[in-house]
Amino acid sequence: MNVKIAAAQYNISFLEDWEAYQQKIERWVVEATTQEAKILVFPEYFSMELASLFSEEIYSSLSRQLEAIQSLHDDFIGLFRELAEQYQCIIQAGTFPVRIDSVIYRNRAYLFMPDGQFDYQDKLMMTRFENEQWLIKGGKKLKCFDSPYGKIAINICYDSEFPLLARAQAEGGCVLILVPSCTDTLAGYHRVKIGCQARALENQCYVVQASLVGNAEWSEAVDINVGAAAIYTPVDKGFPDDGVLLVGTFNAVQWVIGEISPNDCEMVRNHGQVFNYKDWPLQAPFIN
């Protein structure tokens, strides 16, 4: 079954009120679904623009903004749940830093289904910024999600740079890995990009990256954002020779929308020019 997927190059706004946020998100969803996209992917930490709804004292503080936006968490869930149902699409709603207890936050990627159900993947591997400055902690569980288009996995930004995570998800049946990302340097963007392409190569699957773009000088958390969204594929017959189905204009505000065929991944895994996916276990004798 073929399906259109939309990866966002999303810009941070300074919002007037919650209604302005609702309207912005719905505009993005309408634009993608009007082009028949059925899976929508937003970037990591795109929810941090919600901090602009509070005072400067809050949005200029790394710790206070995390605490403040918890009051909007239920509204955030409700908004994306409603939009997924209304527009009959799957929405991977970037990430939202969720307070687990008084001292622990997790960087959580929600996945909303057209029937109103939703689940989440917590980020597992923390960057230095998250560990040392923001005090966000890693999650505890790696998941695969059932969907009408087969099993879907999520690797949140830095997670995509660690091959054993995606490998476990691929062995769990996933042929589509979504990567919401947030990078503030060109090197950071390329690290995630290279990770995404490597995971697609190793597992002979699709990997879709969404990127936060543009500057938000008012924000202490997401002030500089660079990148491009893309859809990466296996590098084999029937797929692009460079493994890149589509990539957006660097730092532009846009959707990157393309059609994927999850069944084609199974075809190359069984009949491809090479067997990256099948041959993975053959490494073991050389490293044990």
mmCIF file of N, CA, C and O in Angstrom, residues 156-218:
data_model
loop_
_atom_site.group_PDB
_atom_site.id
_atom_site.type_symbol
_atom_site.label_atom_id
_atom_site.label_comp_id
_atom_site.label_asym_id
_atom_site.label_seq_id
_atom_site.Cartn_x
_atom_site.Cartn_y
_atom_site.Cartn_z
ATOM 1 N N ILE A 156 14.064 9.887 18.032
ATOM 2 C CA ILE A 156 14.052 11.333 18.241
ATOM 3 C C ILE A 156 15.468 11.889 18.089
ATOM 4 O O ILE A 156 16.340 11.642 18.926
ATOM 5 N N CYS A 157 15.696 12.592 17.013
ATOM 6 C CA CYS A 157 16.923 13.337 16.744
ATOM 7 C C CYS A 157 18.177 12.511 17.048
ATOM 8 O O CYS A 157 18.552 11.625 16.290
ATOM 9 N N TYR A 158 18.833 12.751 18.191
ATOM 10 C CA TYR A 158 20.086 12.082 18.552
ATOM 11 C C TYR A 158 19.937 10.566 18.571
ATOM 12 O O TYR A 158 20.905 9.836 18.297
ATOM 13 N N ASP A 159 18.747 10.064 18.864
ATOM 14 C CA ASP A 159 18.518 8.618 18.864
ATOM 15 C C ASP A 159 18.855 7.997 17.503
ATOM 16 O O ASP A 159 19.272 6.836 17.432
ATOM 17 N N SER A 160 18.667 8.777 16.434
ATOM 18 C CA SER A 160 18.892 8.245 15.091
ATOM 19 C C SER A 160 20.362 7.972 14.812
ATOM 20 O O SER A 160 20.703 7.317 13.817
ATOM 21 N N GLU A 161 21.242 8.460 15.679
ATOM 22 C CA GLU A 161 22.684 8.280 15.490
ATOM 23 C C GLU A 161 23.207 7.015 16.169
ATOM 24 O O GLU A 161 24.420 6.761 16.165
ATOM 25 N N PHE A 162 22.302 6.209 16.728
ATOM 26 C CA PHE A 162 22.680 4.998 17.444
ATOM 27 C C PHE A 162 22.003 3.800 16.778
ATOM 28 O O PHE A 162 20.804 3.578 16.944
ATOM 29 N N PRO A 163 22.753 3.014 16.009
ATOM 30 C CA PRO A 163 22.151 2.028 15.105
ATOM 31 C C PRO A 163 21.390 0.901 15.778
ATOM 32 O O PRO A 163 20.464 0.347 15.176
ATOM 33 N N LEU A 164 21.731 0.545 17.002
ATOM 34 C CA LEU A 164 21.061 -0.596 17.614
ATOM 35 C C LEU A 164 19.606 -0.300 17.958
ATOM 36 O O LEU A 164 18.783 -1.217 18.044
ATOM 37 N N LEU A 165 19.269 0.972 18.153
ATOM 38 C CA LEU A 165 17.877 1.329 18.438
ATOM 39 C C LEU A 165 17.004 1.054 17.216
ATOM 40 O O LEU A 165 15.988 0.346 17.295
ATOM 41 N N ALA A 166 17.377 1.627 16.087
ATOM 42 C CA ALA A 166 16.602 1.411 14.859
ATOM 43 C C ALA A 166 16.622 -0.061 14.463
ATOM 44 O O ALA A 166 15.629 -0.585 13.931
ATOM 45 N N ARG A 167 17.735 -0.730 14.726
ATOM 46 C CA ARG A 167 17.812 -2.144 14.372
ATOM 47 C C ARG A 167 16.769 -2.963 15.132
ATOM 48 O O ARG A 167 16.084 -3.825 14.551
ATOM 49 N N ALA A 168 16.643 -2.687 16.418
ATOM 50 C CA ALA A 168 15.640 -3.409 17.211
ATOM 51 C C ALA A 168 14.239 -3.129 16.701
ATOM 52 O O ALA A 168 13.392 -4.035 16.646
ATOM 53 N N GLN A 169 13.966 -1.887 16.289
ATOM 54 C CA GLN A 169 12.652 -1.548 15.762
ATOM 55 C C GLN A 169 12.416 -2.213 14.408
ATOM 56 O O GLN A 169 11.314 -2.687 14.115
ATOM 57 N N ALA A 170 13.452 -2.264 13.571
ATOM 58 C CA ALA A 170 13.322 -2.941 12.282
ATOM 59 C C ALA A 170 13.051 -4.426 12.489
ATOM 60 O O ALA A 170 12.202 -5.023 11.810
ATOM 61 N N GLU A 171 13.751 -5.035 13.431
ATOM 62 C CA GLU A 171 13.510 -6.449 13.706
ATOM 63 C C GLU A 171 12.126 -6.669 14.321
ATOM 64 O O GLU A 171 11.580 -7.761 14.253
ATOM 65 N N GLY A 172 11.562 -5.603 14.892
ATOM 66 C CA GLY A 172 10.197 -5.664 15.405
ATOM 67 C C GLY A 172 9.141 -5.463 14.342
ATOM 68 O O GLY A 172 7.945 -5.445 14.653
ATOM 69 N N GLY A 173 9.566 -5.289 13.086
ATOM 70 C CA GLY A 173 8.620 -5.198 11.974
ATOM 71 C C GLY A 173 8.475 -3.828 11.347
ATOM 72 O O GLY A 173 7.670 -3.655 10.429
ATOM 73 N N CYS A 174 9.229 -2.847 11.798
ATOM 74 C CA CYS A 174 9.085 -1.485 11.267
ATOM 75 C C CYS A 174 9.837 -1.324 9.949
ATOM 76 O O CYS A 174 10.999 -1.725 9.838
ATOM 77 N N VAL A 175 9.172 -0.730 8.977
ATOM 78 C CA VAL A 175 9.839 -0.347 7.728
ATOM 79 C C VAL A 175 9.760 1.165 7.523
ATOM 80 O O VAL A 175 10.153 1.671 6.480
ATOM 81 N N LEU A 176 9.260 1.881 8.531
ATOM 82 C CA LEU A 176 9.176 3.335 8.492
ATOM 83 C C LEU A 176 9.599 3.880 9.853
ATOM 84 O O LEU A 176 8.989 3.559 10.871
ATOM 85 N N ILE A 177 10.661 4.691 9.847
ATOM 86 C CA ILE A 177 11.164 5.309 11.069
ATOM 87 C C ILE A 177 11.031 6.821 10.925
ATOM 88 O O ILE A 177 11.527 7.406 9.959
ATOM 89 N N LEU A 178 10.339 7.441 11.868
ATOM 90 C CA LEU A 178 10.141 8.889 11.869
ATOM 91 C C LEU A 178 11.165 9.533 12.795
ATOM 92 O O LEU A 178 11.354 9.078 13.924
ATOM 93 N N VAL A 179 11.790 10.610 12.307
ATOM 94 C CA VAL A 179 12.848 11.268 13.071
ATOM 95 C C VAL A 179 12.542 12.759 13.210
ATOM 96 O O VAL A 179 12.914 13.571 12.354
ATOM 97 N N PRO A 180 11.834 13.160 14.259
ATOM 98 C CA PRO A 180 11.681 14.590 14.549
ATOM 99 C C PRO A 180 13.009 15.129 15.064
ATOM 100 O O PRO A 180 13.604 14.543 15.980
ATOM 101 N N SER A 181 13.512 16.231 14.473
ATOM 102 C CA SER A 181 14.846 16.704 14.845
ATOM 103 C C SER A 181 14.847 18.204 15.116
ATOM 104 O O SER A 181 14.004 18.953 14.614
ATOM 105 N N CYS A 182 15.821 18.607 15.918
ATOM 106 C CA CYS A 182 16.059 20.019 16.243
ATOM 107 C C CYS A 182 17.565 20.192 16.365
ATOM 108 O O CYS A 182 18.184 19.624 17.274
ATOM 109 N N THR A 183 18.150 20.956 15.444
ATOM 110 C CA THR A 183 19.595 21.151 15.445
ATOM 111 C C THR A 183 19.913 22.630 15.263
ATOM 112 O O THR A 183 19.273 23.317 14.466
ATOM 113 N N ASP A 184 20.903 23.106 16.009
ATOM 114 C CA ASP A 184 21.221 24.532 15.972
ATOM 115 C C ASP A 184 22.533 24.838 15.262
ATOM 116 O O ASP A 184 22.983 25.991 15.250
ATOM 117 N N THR A 185 23.170 23.829 14.685
ATOM 118 C CA THR A 185 24.377 24.043 13.887
ATOM 119 C C THR A 185 24.293 23.198 12.624
ATOM 120 O O THR A 185 23.578 22.176 12.577
ATOM 121 N N LEU A 186 25.057 23.575 11.624
ATOM 122 C CA LEU A 186 25.105 22.791 10.392
ATOM 123 C C LEU A 186 25.670 21.403 10.664
ATOM 124 O O LEU A 186 25.180 20.401 10.115
ATOM 125 N N ALA A 187 26.657 21.330 11.546
ATOM 126 C CA ALA A 187 27.230 20.028 11.898
ATOM 127 C C ALA A 187 26.184 19.139 12.561
ATOM 128 O O ALA A 187 26.092 17.938 12.281
ATOM 129 N N GLY A 188 25.374 19.727 13.447
ATOM 130 C CA GLY A 188 24.322 18.968 14.109
ATOM 131 C C GLY A 188 23.317 18.417 13.121
ATOM 132 O O GLY A 188 22.896 17.252 13.214
ATOM 133 N N TYR A 189 22.916 19.251 12.171
ATOM 134 C CA TYR A 189 21.975 18.802 11.142
ATOM 135 C C TYR A 189 22.556 17.632 10.363
ATOM 136 O O TYR A 189 21.883 16.624 10.133
ATOM 137 N N HIS A 190 23.824 17.761 9.960
ATOM 138 C CA HIS A 190 24.425 16.690 9.171
ATOM 139 C C HIS A 190 24.611 15.417 9.980
ATOM 140 O O HIS A 190 24.511 14.309 9.424
ATOM 141 N N ARG A 191 24.853 15.528 11.277
ATOM 142 C CA ARG A 191 24.947 14.315 12.084
ATOM 143 C C ARG A 191 23.646 13.528 12.037
ATOM 144 O O ARG A 191 23.647 12.299 11.860
ATOM 145 N N VAL A 192 22.528 14.242 12.209
ATOM 146 C CA VAL A 192 21.233 13.563 12.176
ATOM 147 C C VAL A 192 20.938 13.055 10.767
ATOM 148 O O VAL A 192 20.470 11.920 10.586
ATOM 149 N N LYS A 193 21.207 13.858 9.775
ATOM 150 C CA LYS A 193 20.978 13.456 8.383
ATOM 151 C C LYS A 193 21.757 12.188 8.050
ATOM 152 O O LYS A 193 21.207 11.232 7.471
ATOM 153 N N ILE A 194 23.032 12.170 8.406
ATOM 154 C CA ILE A 194 23.865 10.997 8.125
ATOM 155 C C ILE A 194 23.340 9.787 8.891
ATOM 156 O O ILE A 194 23.282 8.671 8.363
ATOM 157 N N GLY A 195 22.922 10.004 10.140
ATOM 158 C CA GLY A 195 22.328 8.924 10.919
ATOM 159 C C GLY A 195 21.088 8.361 10.247
ATOM 160 O O GLY A 195 20.907 7.138 10.156
ATOM 161 N N CYS A 196 20.222 9.252 9.770
ATOM 162 C CA CYS A 196 18.996 8.802 9.100
ATOM 163 C C CYS A 196 19.311 7.978 7.854
ATOM 164 O O CYS A 196 18.706 6.917 7.621
ATOM 165 N N GLN A 197 20.249 8.461 7.055
ATOM 166 C CA GLN A 197 20.590 7.728 5.833
ATOM 167 C C GLN A 197 21.227 6.377 6.155
ATOM 168 O O GLN A 197 20.958 5.380 5.473
ATOM 169 N N ALA A 198 22.058 6.350 7.185
ATOM 170 C CA ALA A 198 22.685 5.088 7.577
ATOM 171 C C ALA A 198 21.652 4.088 8.070
ATOM 172 O O ALA A 198 21.715 2.894 7.747
ATOM 173 N N ARG A 199 20.676 4.556 8.848
ATOM 174 C CA ARG A 199 19.637 3.648 9.346
ATOM 175 C C ARG A 199 18.795 3.103 8.193
ATOM 176 O O ARG A 199 18.401 1.940 8.205
ATOM 177 N N ALA A 200 18.519 3.933 7.190
ATOM 178 C CA ALA A 200 17.771 3.474 6.024
ATOM 179 C C ALA A 200 18.566 2.437 5.235
ATOM 180 O O ALA A 200 18.021 1.443 4.742
ATOM 181 N N LEU A 201 19.873 2.658 5.114
ATOM 182 C CA LEU A 201 20.744 1.730 4.408
ATOM 183 C C LEU A 201 20.830 0.393 5.132
ATOM 184 O O LEU A 201 20.615 -0.679 4.541
ATOM 185 N N GLU A 202 21.128 0.437 6.434
ATOM 186 C CA GLU A 202 21.336 -0.785 7.215
ATOM 187 C C GLU A 202 20.097 -1.665 7.277
ATOM 188 O O GLU A 202 20.186 -2.885 7.201
ATOM 189 N N ASN A 203 18.953 -1.005 7.447
ATOM 190 C CA ASN A 203 17.711 -1.732 7.688
ATOM 191 C C ASN A 203 16.827 -1.855 6.458
ATOM 192 O O ASN A 203 15.742 -2.434 6.529
ATOM 193 N N GLN A 204 17.287 -1.297 5.337
ATOM 194 C CA GLN A 204 16.524 -1.319 4.094
ATOM 195 C C GLN A 204 15.076 -0.900 4.356
ATOM 196 O O GLN A 204 14.110 -1.621 4.083
ATOM 197 N N CYS A 205 14.965 0.320 4.887
ATOM 198 C CA CYS A 205 13.663 0.868 5.260
ATOM 199 C C CYS A 205 13.620 2.358 4.929
ATOM 200 O O CYS A 205 14.616 2.943 4.514
ATOM 201 N N TYR A 206 12.450 2.963 5.124
ATOM 202 C CA TYR A 206 12.299 4.408 4.984
ATOM 203 C C TYR A 206 12.615 5.085 6.312
ATOM 204 O O TYR A 206 12.207 4.609 7.383
ATOM 205 N N VAL A 207 13.300 6.217 6.228
ATOM 206 C CA VAL A 207 13.529 7.065 7.398
ATOM 207 C C VAL A 207 13.153 8.493 7.000
ATOM 208 O O VAL A 207 13.641 9.010 5.996
ATOM 209 N N VAL A 208 12.274 9.107 7.791
ATOM 210 C CA VAL A 208 11.742 10.428 7.449
ATOM 211 C C VAL A 208 12.134 11.420 8.537
ATOM 212 O O VAL A 208 11.790 11.243 9.710
ATOM 213 N N GLN A 209 12.864 12.452 8.151
ATOM 214 C CA GLN A 209 13.340 13.466 9.087
ATOM 215 C C GLN A 209 12.530 14.757 8.935
ATOM 216 O O GLN A 209 12.301 15.233 7.824
ATOM 217 N N ALA A 210 12.078 15.310 10.061
ATOM 218 C CA ALA A 210 11.464 16.645 10.088
ATOM 219 C C ALA A 210 12.408 17.581 10.843
ATOM 220 O O ALA A 210 13.053 17.155 11.814
ATOM 221 N N SER A 211 12.497 18.835 10.424
ATOM 222 C CA SER A 211 13.478 19.761 10.993
ATOM 223 C C SER A 211 12.833 21.055 11.466
ATOM 224 O O SER A 211 11.962 21.620 10.793
ATOM 225 N N LEU A 212 13.304 21.531 12.608
ATOM 226 C CA LEU A 212 12.976 22.877 13.062
ATOM 227 C C LEU A 212 13.887 23.849 12.321
ATOM 228 O O LEU A 212 15.094 23.581 12.178
ATOM 229 N N VAL A 213 13.341 24.957 11.831
ATOM 230 C CA VAL A 213 14.139 25.896 11.040
ATOM 231 C C VAL A 213 13.896 27.337 11.509
ATOM 232 O O VAL A 213 12.867 27.638 12.116
ATOM 233 N N GLY A 214 14.858 28.201 11.212
ATOM 234 C CA GLY A 214 14.712 29.629 11.487
ATOM 235 C C GLY A 214 15.113 30.018 12.895
ATOM 236 O O GLY A 214 15.301 29.178 13.775
ATOM 237 N N ASN A 215 15.238 31.316 13.094
ATOM 238 C CA ASN A 215 15.673 31.837 14.388
ATOM 239 C C ASN A 215 14.498 32.365 15.206
ATOM 240 O O ASN A 215 13.524 32.868 14.662
ATOM 241 N N ALA A 216 14.630 32.225 16.510
ATOM 242 C CA ALA A 216 13.645 32.765 17.451
ATOM 243 C C ALA A 216 14.444 33.382 18.600
ATOM 244 O O ALA A 216 14.658 32.751 19.635
ATOM 245 N N GLU A 217 14.887 34.613 18.397
ATOM 246 C CA GLU A 217 15.815 35.231 19.337
ATOM 247 C C GLU A 217 15.239 35.372 20.731
ATOM 248 O O GLU A 217 15.977 35.445 21.717
ATOM 249 N N TRP A 218 13.917 35.390 20.845
ATOM 250 C CA TRP A 218 13.278 35.538 22.145
ATOM 251 C C TRP A 218 13.399 34.279 22.995
ATOM 252 O O TRP A 218 13.234 34.325 24.218
#
